[in-house]
PDB file of C-alpha atoms in Angstrom:
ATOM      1  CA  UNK A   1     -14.713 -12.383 -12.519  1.00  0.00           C
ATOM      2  CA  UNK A   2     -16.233  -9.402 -14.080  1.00  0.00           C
ATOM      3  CA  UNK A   3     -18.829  -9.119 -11.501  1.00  0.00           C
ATOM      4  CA  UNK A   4     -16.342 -10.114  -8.252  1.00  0.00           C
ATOM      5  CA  UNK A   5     -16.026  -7.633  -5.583  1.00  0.00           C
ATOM      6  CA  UNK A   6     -13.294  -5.645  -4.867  1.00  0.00           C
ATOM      7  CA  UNK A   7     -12.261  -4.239  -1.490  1.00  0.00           C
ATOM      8  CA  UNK A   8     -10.672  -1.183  -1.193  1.00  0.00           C
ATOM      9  CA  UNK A   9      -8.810  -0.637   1.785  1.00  0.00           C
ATOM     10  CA  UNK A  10      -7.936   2.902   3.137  1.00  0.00           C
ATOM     11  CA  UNK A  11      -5.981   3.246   6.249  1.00  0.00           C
ATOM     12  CA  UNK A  12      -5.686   6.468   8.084  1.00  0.00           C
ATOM     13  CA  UNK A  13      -3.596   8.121  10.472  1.00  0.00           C
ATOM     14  CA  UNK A  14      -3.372  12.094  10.504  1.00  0.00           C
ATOM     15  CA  UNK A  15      -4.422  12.006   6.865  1.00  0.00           C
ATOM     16  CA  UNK A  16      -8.152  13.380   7.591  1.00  0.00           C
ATOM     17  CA  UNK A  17      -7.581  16.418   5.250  1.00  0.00           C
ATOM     18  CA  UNK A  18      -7.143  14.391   2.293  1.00  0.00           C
ATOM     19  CA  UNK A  19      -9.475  11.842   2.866  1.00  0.00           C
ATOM     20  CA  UNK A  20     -12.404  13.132   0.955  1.00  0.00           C
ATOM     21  CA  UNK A  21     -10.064  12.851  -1.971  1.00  0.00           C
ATOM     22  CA  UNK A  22      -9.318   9.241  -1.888  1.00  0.00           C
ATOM     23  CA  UNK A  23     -12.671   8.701  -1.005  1.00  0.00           C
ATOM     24  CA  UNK A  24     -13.990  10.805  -4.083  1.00  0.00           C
ATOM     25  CA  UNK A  25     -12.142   8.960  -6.072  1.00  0.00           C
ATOM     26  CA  UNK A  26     -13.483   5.314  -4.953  1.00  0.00           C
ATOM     27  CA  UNK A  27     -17.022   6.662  -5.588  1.00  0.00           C
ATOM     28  CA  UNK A  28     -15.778   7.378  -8.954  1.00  0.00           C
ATOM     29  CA  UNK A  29     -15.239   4.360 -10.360  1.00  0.00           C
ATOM     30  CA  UNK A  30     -16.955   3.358 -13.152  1.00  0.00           C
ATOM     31  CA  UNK A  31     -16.262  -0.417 -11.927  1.00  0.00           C
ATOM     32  CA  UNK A  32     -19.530  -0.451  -9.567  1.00  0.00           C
ATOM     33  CA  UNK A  33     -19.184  -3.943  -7.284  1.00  0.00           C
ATOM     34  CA  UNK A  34     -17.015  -2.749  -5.088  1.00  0.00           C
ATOM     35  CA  UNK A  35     -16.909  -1.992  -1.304  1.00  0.00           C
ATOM     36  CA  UNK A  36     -14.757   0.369   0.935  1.00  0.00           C
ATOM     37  CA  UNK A  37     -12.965  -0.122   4.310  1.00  0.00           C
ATOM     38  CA  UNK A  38     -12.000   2.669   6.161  1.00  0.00           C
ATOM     39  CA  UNK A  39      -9.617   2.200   9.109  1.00  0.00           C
ATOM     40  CA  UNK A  40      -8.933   4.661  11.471  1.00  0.00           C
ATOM     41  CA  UNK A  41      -5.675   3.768  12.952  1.00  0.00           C
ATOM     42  CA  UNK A  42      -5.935   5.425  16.132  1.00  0.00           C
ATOM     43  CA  UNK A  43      -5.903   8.985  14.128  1.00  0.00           C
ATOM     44  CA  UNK A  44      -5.851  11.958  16.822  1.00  0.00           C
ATOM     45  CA  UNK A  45      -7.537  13.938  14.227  1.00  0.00           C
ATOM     46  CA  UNK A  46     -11.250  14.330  12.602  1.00  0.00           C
ATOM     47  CA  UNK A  47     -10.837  10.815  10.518  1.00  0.00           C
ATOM     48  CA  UNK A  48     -13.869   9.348  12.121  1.00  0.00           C
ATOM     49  CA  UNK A  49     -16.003  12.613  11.217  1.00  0.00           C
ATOM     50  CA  UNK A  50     -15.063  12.310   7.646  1.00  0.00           C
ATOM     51  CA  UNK A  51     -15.309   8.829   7.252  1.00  0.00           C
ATOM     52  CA  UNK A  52     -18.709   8.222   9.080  1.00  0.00           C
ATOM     53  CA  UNK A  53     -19.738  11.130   6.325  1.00  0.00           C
ATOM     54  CA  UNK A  54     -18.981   9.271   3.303  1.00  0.00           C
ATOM     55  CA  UNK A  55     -20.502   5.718   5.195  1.00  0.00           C
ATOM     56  CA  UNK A  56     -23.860   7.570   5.093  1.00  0.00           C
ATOM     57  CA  UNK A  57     -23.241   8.704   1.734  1.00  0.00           C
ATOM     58  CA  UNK A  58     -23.260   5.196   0.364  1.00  0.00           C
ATOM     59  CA  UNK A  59     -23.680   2.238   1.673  1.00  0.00           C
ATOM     60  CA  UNK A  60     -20.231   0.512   0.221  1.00  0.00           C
ATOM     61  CA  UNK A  61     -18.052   2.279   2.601  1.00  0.00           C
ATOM     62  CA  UNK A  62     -17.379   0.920   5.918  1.00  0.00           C
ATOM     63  CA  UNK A  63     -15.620   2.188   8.814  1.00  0.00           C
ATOM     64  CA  UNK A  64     -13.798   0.612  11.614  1.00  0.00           C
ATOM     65  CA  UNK A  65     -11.212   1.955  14.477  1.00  0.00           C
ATOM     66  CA  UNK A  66      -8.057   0.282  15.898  1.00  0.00           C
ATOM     67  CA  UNK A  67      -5.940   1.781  18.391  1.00  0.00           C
ATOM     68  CA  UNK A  68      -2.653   3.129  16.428  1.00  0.00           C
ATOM     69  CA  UNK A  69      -0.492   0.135  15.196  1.00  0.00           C
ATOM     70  CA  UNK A  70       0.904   1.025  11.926  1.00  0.00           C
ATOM     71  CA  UNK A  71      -0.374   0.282   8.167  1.00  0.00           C
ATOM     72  CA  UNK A  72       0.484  -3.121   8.113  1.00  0.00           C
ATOM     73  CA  UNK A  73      -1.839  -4.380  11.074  1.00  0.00           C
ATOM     74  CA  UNK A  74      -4.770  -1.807   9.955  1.00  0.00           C
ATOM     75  CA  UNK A  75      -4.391  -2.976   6.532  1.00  0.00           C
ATOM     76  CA  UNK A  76      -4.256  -6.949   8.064  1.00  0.00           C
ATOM     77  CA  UNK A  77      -7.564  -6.121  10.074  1.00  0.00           C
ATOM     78  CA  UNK A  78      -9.611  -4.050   7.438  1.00  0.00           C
ATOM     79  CA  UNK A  79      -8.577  -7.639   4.675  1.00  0.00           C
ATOM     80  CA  UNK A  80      -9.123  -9.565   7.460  1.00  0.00           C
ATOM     81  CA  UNK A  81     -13.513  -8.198   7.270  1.00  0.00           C
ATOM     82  CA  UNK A  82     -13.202  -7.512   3.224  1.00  0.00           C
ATOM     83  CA  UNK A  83     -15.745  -9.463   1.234  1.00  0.00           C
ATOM     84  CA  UNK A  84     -13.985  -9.235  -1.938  1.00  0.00           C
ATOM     85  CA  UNK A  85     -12.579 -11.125  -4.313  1.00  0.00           C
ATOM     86  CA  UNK A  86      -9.594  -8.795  -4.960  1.00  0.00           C
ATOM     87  CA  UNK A  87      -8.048  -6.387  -2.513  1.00  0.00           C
ATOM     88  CA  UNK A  88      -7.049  -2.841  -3.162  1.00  0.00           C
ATOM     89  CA  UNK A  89      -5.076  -1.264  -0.744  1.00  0.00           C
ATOM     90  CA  UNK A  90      -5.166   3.208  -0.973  1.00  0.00           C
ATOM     91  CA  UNK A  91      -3.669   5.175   1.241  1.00  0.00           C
ATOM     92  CA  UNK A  92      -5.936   7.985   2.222  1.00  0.00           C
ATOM     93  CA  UNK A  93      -3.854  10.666   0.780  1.00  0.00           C
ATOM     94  CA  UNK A  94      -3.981   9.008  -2.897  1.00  0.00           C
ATOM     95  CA  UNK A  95      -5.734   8.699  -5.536  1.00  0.00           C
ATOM     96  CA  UNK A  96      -7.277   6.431  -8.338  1.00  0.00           C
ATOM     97  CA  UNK A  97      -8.685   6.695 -11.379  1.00  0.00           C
ATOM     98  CA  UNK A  98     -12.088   6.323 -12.393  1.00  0.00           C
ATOM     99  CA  UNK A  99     -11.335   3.520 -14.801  1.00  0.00           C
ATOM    100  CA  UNK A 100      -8.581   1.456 -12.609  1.00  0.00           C
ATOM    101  CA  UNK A 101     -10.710  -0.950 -11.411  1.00  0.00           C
ATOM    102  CA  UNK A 102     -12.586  -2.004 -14.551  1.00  0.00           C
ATOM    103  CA  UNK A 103      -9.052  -2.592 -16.488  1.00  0.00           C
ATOM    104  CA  UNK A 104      -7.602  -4.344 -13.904  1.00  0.00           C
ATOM    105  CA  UNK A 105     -10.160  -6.961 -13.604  1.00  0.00           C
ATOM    106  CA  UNK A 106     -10.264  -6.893 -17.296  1.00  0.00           C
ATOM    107  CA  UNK A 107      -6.740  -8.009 -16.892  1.00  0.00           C
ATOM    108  CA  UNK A 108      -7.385 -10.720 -14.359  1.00  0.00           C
ATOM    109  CA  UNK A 109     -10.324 -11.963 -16.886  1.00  0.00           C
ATOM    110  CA  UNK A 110      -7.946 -12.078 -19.528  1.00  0.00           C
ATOM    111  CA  UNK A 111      -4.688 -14.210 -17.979  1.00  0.00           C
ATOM    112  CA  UNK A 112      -5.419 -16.400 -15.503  1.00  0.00           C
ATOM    113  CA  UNK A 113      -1.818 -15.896 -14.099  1.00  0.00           C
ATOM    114  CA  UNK A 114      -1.654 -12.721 -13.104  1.00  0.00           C
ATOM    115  CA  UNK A 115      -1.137 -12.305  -9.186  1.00  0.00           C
ATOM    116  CA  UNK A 116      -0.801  -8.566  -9.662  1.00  0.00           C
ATOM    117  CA  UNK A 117      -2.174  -5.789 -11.549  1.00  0.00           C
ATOM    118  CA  UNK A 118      -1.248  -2.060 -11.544  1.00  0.00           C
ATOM    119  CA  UNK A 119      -0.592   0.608 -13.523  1.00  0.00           C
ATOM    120  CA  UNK A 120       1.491   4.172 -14.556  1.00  0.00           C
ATOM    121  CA  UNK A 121       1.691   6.706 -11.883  1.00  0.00           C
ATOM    122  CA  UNK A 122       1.700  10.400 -11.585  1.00  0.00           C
ATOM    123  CA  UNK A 123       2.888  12.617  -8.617  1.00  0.00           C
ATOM    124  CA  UNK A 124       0.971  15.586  -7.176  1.00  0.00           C
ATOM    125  CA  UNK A 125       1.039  17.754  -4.258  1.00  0.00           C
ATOM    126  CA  UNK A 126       4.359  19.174  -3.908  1.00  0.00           C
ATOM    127  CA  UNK A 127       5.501  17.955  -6.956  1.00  0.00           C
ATOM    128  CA  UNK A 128       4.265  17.181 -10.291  1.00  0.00           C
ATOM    129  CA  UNK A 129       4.727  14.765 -12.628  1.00  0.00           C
ATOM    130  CA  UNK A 130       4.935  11.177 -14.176  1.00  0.00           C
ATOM    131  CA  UNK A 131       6.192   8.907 -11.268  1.00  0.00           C
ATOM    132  CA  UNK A 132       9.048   7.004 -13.512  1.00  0.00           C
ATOM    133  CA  UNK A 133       9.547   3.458 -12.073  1.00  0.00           C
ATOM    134  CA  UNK A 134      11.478   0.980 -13.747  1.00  0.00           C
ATOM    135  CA  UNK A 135       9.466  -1.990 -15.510  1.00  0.00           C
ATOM    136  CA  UNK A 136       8.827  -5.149 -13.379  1.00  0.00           C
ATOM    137  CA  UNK A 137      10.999  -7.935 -13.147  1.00  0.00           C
ATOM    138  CA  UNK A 138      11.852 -10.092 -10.488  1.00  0.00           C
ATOM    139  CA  UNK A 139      15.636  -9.203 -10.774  1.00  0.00           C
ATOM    140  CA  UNK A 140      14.268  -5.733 -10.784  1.00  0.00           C
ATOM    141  CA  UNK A 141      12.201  -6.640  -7.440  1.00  0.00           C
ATOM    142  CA  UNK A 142      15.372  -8.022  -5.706  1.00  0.00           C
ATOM    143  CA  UNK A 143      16.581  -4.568  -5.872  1.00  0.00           C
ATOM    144  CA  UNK A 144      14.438  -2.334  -5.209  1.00  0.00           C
ATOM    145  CA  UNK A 145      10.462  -1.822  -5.308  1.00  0.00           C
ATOM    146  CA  UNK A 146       8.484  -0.287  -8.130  1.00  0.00           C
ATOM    147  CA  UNK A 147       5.067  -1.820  -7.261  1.00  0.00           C
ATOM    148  CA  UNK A 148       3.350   1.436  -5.282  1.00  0.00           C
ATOM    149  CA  UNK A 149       1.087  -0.159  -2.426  1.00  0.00           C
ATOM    150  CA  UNK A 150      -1.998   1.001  -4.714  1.00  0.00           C
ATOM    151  CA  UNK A 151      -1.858  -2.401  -6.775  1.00  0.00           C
ATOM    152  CA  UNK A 152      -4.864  -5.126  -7.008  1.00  0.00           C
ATOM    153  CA  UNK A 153      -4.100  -8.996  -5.784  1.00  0.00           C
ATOM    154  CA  UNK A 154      -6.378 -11.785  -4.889  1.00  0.00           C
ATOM    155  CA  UNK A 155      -7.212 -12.108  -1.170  1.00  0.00           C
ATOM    156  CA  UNK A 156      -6.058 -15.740  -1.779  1.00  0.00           C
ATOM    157  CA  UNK A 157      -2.951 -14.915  -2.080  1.00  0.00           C
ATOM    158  CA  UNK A 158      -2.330 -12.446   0.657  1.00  0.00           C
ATOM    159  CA  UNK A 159      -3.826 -14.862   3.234  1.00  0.00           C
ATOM    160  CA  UNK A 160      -1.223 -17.615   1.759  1.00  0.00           C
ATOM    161  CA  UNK A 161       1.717 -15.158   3.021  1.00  0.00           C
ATOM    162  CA  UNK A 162      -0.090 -14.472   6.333  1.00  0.00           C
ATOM    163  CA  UNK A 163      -0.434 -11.018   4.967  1.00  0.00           C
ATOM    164  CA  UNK A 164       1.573  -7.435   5.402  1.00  0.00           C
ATOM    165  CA  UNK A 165       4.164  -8.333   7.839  1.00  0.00           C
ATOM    166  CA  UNK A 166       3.322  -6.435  11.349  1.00  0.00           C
ATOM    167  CA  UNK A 167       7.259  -6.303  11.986  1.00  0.00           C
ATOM    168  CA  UNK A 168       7.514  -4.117   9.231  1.00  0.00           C
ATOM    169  CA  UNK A 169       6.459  -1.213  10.972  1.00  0.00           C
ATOM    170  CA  UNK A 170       8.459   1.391   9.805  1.00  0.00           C
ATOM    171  CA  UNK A 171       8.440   1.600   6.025  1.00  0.00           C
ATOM    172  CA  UNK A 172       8.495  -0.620   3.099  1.00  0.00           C
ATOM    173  CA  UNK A 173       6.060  -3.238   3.933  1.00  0.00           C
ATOM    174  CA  UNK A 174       4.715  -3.405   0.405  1.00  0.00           C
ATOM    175  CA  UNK A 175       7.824  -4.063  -1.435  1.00  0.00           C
ATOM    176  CA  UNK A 176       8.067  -7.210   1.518  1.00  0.00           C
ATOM    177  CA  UNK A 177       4.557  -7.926   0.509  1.00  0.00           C
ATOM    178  CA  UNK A 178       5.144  -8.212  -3.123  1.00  0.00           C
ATOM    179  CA  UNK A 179       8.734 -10.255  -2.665  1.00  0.00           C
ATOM    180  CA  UNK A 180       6.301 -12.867  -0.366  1.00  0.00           C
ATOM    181  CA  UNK A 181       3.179 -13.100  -3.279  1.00  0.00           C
ATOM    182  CA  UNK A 182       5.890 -13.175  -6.358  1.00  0.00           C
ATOM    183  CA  UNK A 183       8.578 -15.286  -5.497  1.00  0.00           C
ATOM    184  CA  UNK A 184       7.139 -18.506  -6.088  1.00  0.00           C
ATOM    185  CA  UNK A 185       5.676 -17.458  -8.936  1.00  0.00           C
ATOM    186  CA  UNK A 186       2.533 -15.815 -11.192  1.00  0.00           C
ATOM    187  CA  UNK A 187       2.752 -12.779 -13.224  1.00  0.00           C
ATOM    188  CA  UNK A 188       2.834  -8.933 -12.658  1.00  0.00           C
ATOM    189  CA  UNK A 189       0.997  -6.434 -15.342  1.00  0.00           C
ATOM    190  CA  UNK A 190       1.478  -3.218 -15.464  1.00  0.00           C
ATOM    191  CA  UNK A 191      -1.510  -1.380 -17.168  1.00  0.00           C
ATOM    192  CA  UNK A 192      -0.415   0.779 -19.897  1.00  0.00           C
ATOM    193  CA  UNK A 193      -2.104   4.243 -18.339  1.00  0.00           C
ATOM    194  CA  UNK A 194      -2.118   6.780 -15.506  1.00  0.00           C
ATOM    195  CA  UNK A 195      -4.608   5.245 -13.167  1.00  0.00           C
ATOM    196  CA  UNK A 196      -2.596   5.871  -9.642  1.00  0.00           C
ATOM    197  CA  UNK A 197      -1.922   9.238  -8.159  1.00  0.00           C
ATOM    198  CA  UNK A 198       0.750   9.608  -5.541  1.00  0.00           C
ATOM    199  CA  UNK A 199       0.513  12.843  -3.305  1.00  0.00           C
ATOM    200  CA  UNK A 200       4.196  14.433  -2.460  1.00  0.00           C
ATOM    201  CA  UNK A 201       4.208  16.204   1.144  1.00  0.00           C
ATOM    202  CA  UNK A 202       7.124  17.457   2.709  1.00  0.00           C
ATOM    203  CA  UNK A 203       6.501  15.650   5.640  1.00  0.00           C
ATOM    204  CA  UNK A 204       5.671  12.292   5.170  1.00  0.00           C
ATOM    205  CA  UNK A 205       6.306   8.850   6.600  1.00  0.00           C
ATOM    206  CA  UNK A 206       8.469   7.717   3.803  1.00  0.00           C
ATOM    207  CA  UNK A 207      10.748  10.824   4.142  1.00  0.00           C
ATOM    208  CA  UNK A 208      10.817  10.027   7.727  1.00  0.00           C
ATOM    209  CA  UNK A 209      12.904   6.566   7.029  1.00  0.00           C
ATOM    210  CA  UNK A 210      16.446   7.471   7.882  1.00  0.00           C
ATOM    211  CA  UNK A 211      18.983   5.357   7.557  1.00  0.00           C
ATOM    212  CA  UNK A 212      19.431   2.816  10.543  1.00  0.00           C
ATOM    213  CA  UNK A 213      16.081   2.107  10.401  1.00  0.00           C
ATOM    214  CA  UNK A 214      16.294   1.466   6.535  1.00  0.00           C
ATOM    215  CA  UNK A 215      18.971  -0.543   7.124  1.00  0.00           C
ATOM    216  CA  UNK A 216      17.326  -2.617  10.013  1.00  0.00           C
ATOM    217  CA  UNK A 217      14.517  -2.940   8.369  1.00  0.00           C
ATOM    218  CA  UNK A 218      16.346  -3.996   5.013  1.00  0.00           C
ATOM    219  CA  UNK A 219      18.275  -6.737   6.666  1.00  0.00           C
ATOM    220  CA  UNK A 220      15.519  -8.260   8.281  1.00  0.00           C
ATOM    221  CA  UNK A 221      13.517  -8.714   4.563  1.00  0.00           C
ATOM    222  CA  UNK A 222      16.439  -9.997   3.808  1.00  0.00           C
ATOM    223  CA  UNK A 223      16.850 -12.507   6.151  1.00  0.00           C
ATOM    224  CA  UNK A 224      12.978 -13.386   5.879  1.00  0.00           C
ATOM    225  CA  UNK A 225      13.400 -13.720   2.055  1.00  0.00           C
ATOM    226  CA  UNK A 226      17.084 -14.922   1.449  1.00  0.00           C
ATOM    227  CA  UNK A 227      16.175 -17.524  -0.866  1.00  0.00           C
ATOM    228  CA  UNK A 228      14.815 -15.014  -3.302  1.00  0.00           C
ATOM    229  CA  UNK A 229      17.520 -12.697  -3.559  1.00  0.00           C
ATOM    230  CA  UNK A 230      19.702 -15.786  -3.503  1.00  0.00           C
ATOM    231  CA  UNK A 231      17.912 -16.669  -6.701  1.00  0.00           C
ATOM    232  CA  UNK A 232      18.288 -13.213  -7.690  1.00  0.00           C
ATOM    233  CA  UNK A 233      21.071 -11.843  -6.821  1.00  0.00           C
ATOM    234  CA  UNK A 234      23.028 -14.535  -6.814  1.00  0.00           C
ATOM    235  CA  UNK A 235      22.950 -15.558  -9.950  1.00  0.00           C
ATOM    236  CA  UNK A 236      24.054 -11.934 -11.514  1.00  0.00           C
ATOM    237  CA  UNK A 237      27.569 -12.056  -9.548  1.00  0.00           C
ATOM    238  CA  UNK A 238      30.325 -11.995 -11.474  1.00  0.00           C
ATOM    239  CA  UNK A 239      33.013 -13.270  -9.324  1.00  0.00           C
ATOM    240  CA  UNK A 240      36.485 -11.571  -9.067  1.00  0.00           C
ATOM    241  CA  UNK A 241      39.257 -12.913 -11.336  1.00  0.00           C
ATOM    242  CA  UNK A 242      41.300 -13.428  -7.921  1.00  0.00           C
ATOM    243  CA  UNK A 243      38.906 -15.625  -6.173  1.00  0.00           C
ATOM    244  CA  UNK A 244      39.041 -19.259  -7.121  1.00  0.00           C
ATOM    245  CA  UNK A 245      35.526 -20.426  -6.186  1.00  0.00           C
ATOM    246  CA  UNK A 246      33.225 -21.816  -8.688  1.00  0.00           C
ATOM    247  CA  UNK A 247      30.133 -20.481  -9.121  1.00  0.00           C
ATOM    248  CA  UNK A 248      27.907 -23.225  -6.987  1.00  0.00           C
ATOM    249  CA  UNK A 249      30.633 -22.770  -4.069  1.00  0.00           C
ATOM    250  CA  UNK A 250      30.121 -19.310  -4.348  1.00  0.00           C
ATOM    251  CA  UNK A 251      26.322 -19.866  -4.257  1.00  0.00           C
ATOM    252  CA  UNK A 252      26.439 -22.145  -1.359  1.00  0.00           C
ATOM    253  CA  UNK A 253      28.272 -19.491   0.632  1.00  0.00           C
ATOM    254  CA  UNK A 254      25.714 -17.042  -0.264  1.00  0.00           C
ATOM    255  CA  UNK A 255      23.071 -18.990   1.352  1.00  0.00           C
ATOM    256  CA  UNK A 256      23.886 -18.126   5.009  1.00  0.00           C
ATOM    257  CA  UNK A 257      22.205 -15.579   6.736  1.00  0.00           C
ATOM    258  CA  UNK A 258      24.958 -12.710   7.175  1.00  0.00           C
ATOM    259  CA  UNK A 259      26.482 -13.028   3.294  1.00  0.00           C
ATOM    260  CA  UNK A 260      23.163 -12.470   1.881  1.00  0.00           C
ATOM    261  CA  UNK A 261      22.918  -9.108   3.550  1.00  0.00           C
ATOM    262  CA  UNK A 262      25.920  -8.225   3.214  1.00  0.00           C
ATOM    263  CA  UNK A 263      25.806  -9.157  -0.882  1.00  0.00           C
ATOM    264  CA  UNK A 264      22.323  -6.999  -0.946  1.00  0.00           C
ATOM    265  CA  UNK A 265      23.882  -3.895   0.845  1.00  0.00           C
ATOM    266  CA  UNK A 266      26.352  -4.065  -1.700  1.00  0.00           C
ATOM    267  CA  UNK A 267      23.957  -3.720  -4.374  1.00  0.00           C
ATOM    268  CA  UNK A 268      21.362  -1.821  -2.514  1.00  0.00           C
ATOM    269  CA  UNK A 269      23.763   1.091  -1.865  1.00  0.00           C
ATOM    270  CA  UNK A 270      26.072   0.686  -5.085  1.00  0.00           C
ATOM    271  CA  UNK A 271      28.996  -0.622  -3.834  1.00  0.00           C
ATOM    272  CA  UNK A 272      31.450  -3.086  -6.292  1.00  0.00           C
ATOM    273  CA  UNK A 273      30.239  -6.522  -5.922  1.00  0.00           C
ATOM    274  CA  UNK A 274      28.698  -6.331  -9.764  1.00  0.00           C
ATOM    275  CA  UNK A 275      31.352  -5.722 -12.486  1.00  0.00           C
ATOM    276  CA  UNK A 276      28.506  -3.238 -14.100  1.00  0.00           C
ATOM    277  CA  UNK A 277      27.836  -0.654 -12.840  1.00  0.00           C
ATOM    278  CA  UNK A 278      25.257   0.547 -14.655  1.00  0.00           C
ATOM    279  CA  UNK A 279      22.737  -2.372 -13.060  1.00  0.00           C
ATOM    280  CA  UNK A 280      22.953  -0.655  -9.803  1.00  0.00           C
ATOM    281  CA  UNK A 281      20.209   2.212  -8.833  1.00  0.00           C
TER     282      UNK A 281
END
């Protein structure tokens, strides 16, 4: 494992000024089996200029071109052509650090049941700082993500989920990813320094995810995944004193479609399903 390849895989679209950036920081790394995957995602801008730059520059980056279709299907088709053992996805405004790499696979070497590794975050760009997300737990998961896309898994195990799902096309396709890799289980680690650097813009595609289609695109995760926040969710309800169910009738009725959505929207968005408040982002 300590000589397995890793492929890092950098989608693109309108993100050609940062690119040499990410890029830099790939060629950085003082983990040296490794190769690069570009993907040009229909990008009206110079991405193919830069790219085929840094392609001559060494021969571990790659570059191929799809016509636009989101990050999900250029990640799919870059993982799809990746040689490596472990996939790394970066998105071409971010950043790594030189070490990453090497202490991740350490990490793999070193517990055979990891699934995923990754690591403490800072922000840059429009705003500085440590990028706070709460530890890793499955609970945690079934809440809300705090596994940035920038995290290493086995290429095994994202072609036994069929992937980043393509119908996620609007936003949070790697907190759907993680849900499908983790809920059947394997552990997370979460290396104990900065390695991952998340660029703030005003303008960005997260920023961009208003509310219907958040809540659309919520409900449908949870409908694809109801038997993990079932697992989850469910079994942190405290029922009402009023209602007379048991606890497996009340998890029986939480199996069907339309009361697990409406039992995550009422944690998602805070509302007074859990007697504690204080579990509730």
């Amino acid at each position: 494992m300590e000589t397995s390849l890793v492929s890092i895989i950098v989608p693109c679209y309108n993100q050609a000024q940062y690119l040499d950036e990410a890029l830099n920081s790939v060629l950085n790394q003082t983990y040296e089996n490794w190769e690069c995957i570009i993907v040009n995602d229909g990008s009206p801008d110079n991405t193919e200029f830069v790219a085929q730059k840094w392609c001559a520059k060494d021969i571990r980056f790659k570059y191929i071109f799809q016509k636009n279709a989101g990050p999900s299907v250029a990640r799919n088709s870059a993982i799809e052509q990746a040689k490596g053992e472990f996939i790394l996805p970066l998105d071409a405004d971010d950043k790594i650090a030189p070490e990453y790499i090497d202490l991740a696979l350490n990490a793999f070497n070193n517990e055979s049941s990891l699934k995923v590794v990754y690591c403490k975050a800072e922000k840059f760009g429009d705003e500085l700082g440590l990028w706070n997300l709460k530890p890793f737990s499955l609970y945690n998961l079934s809440k809300k993500n705090m596994i940035f896309c920038s995290a290493i898994y086995k290429k095994s195990d994202w072609k036994r989920v069929g992937g980043y799902d393509v119908k996620m096309d609007r936003g949070i396709e790697d907190w759907e990813f993680w849900i499908a890799i983790l809920k059947d289980g394997g552990n997370v680690k979460r290396l104990d320094f900065i390695g991952f650097y998340y660029r703030i813009k005003k303008i960005s595609r997260h920023k961009q995810f208003d509310e219907k289609t958040e809540k659309n695109t919520v409900e449908y995760m949870c409908i694809k995944h109801a038997d993990f926040f079932v697992n989850q969710l469910g079994s942190s309800i405290e029922l009402n004193n009023d209602l007379e169910q048991t606890r497996s009738d009340y998890r029986r009725k939480l199996k069907s479609k339309k009361f697990v959505i409406d039992v995550f929207f009422n944690t998602f968005l805070g509302f007074t399903i859990f007697n504690n408040k204080n579990d509730l982002y």
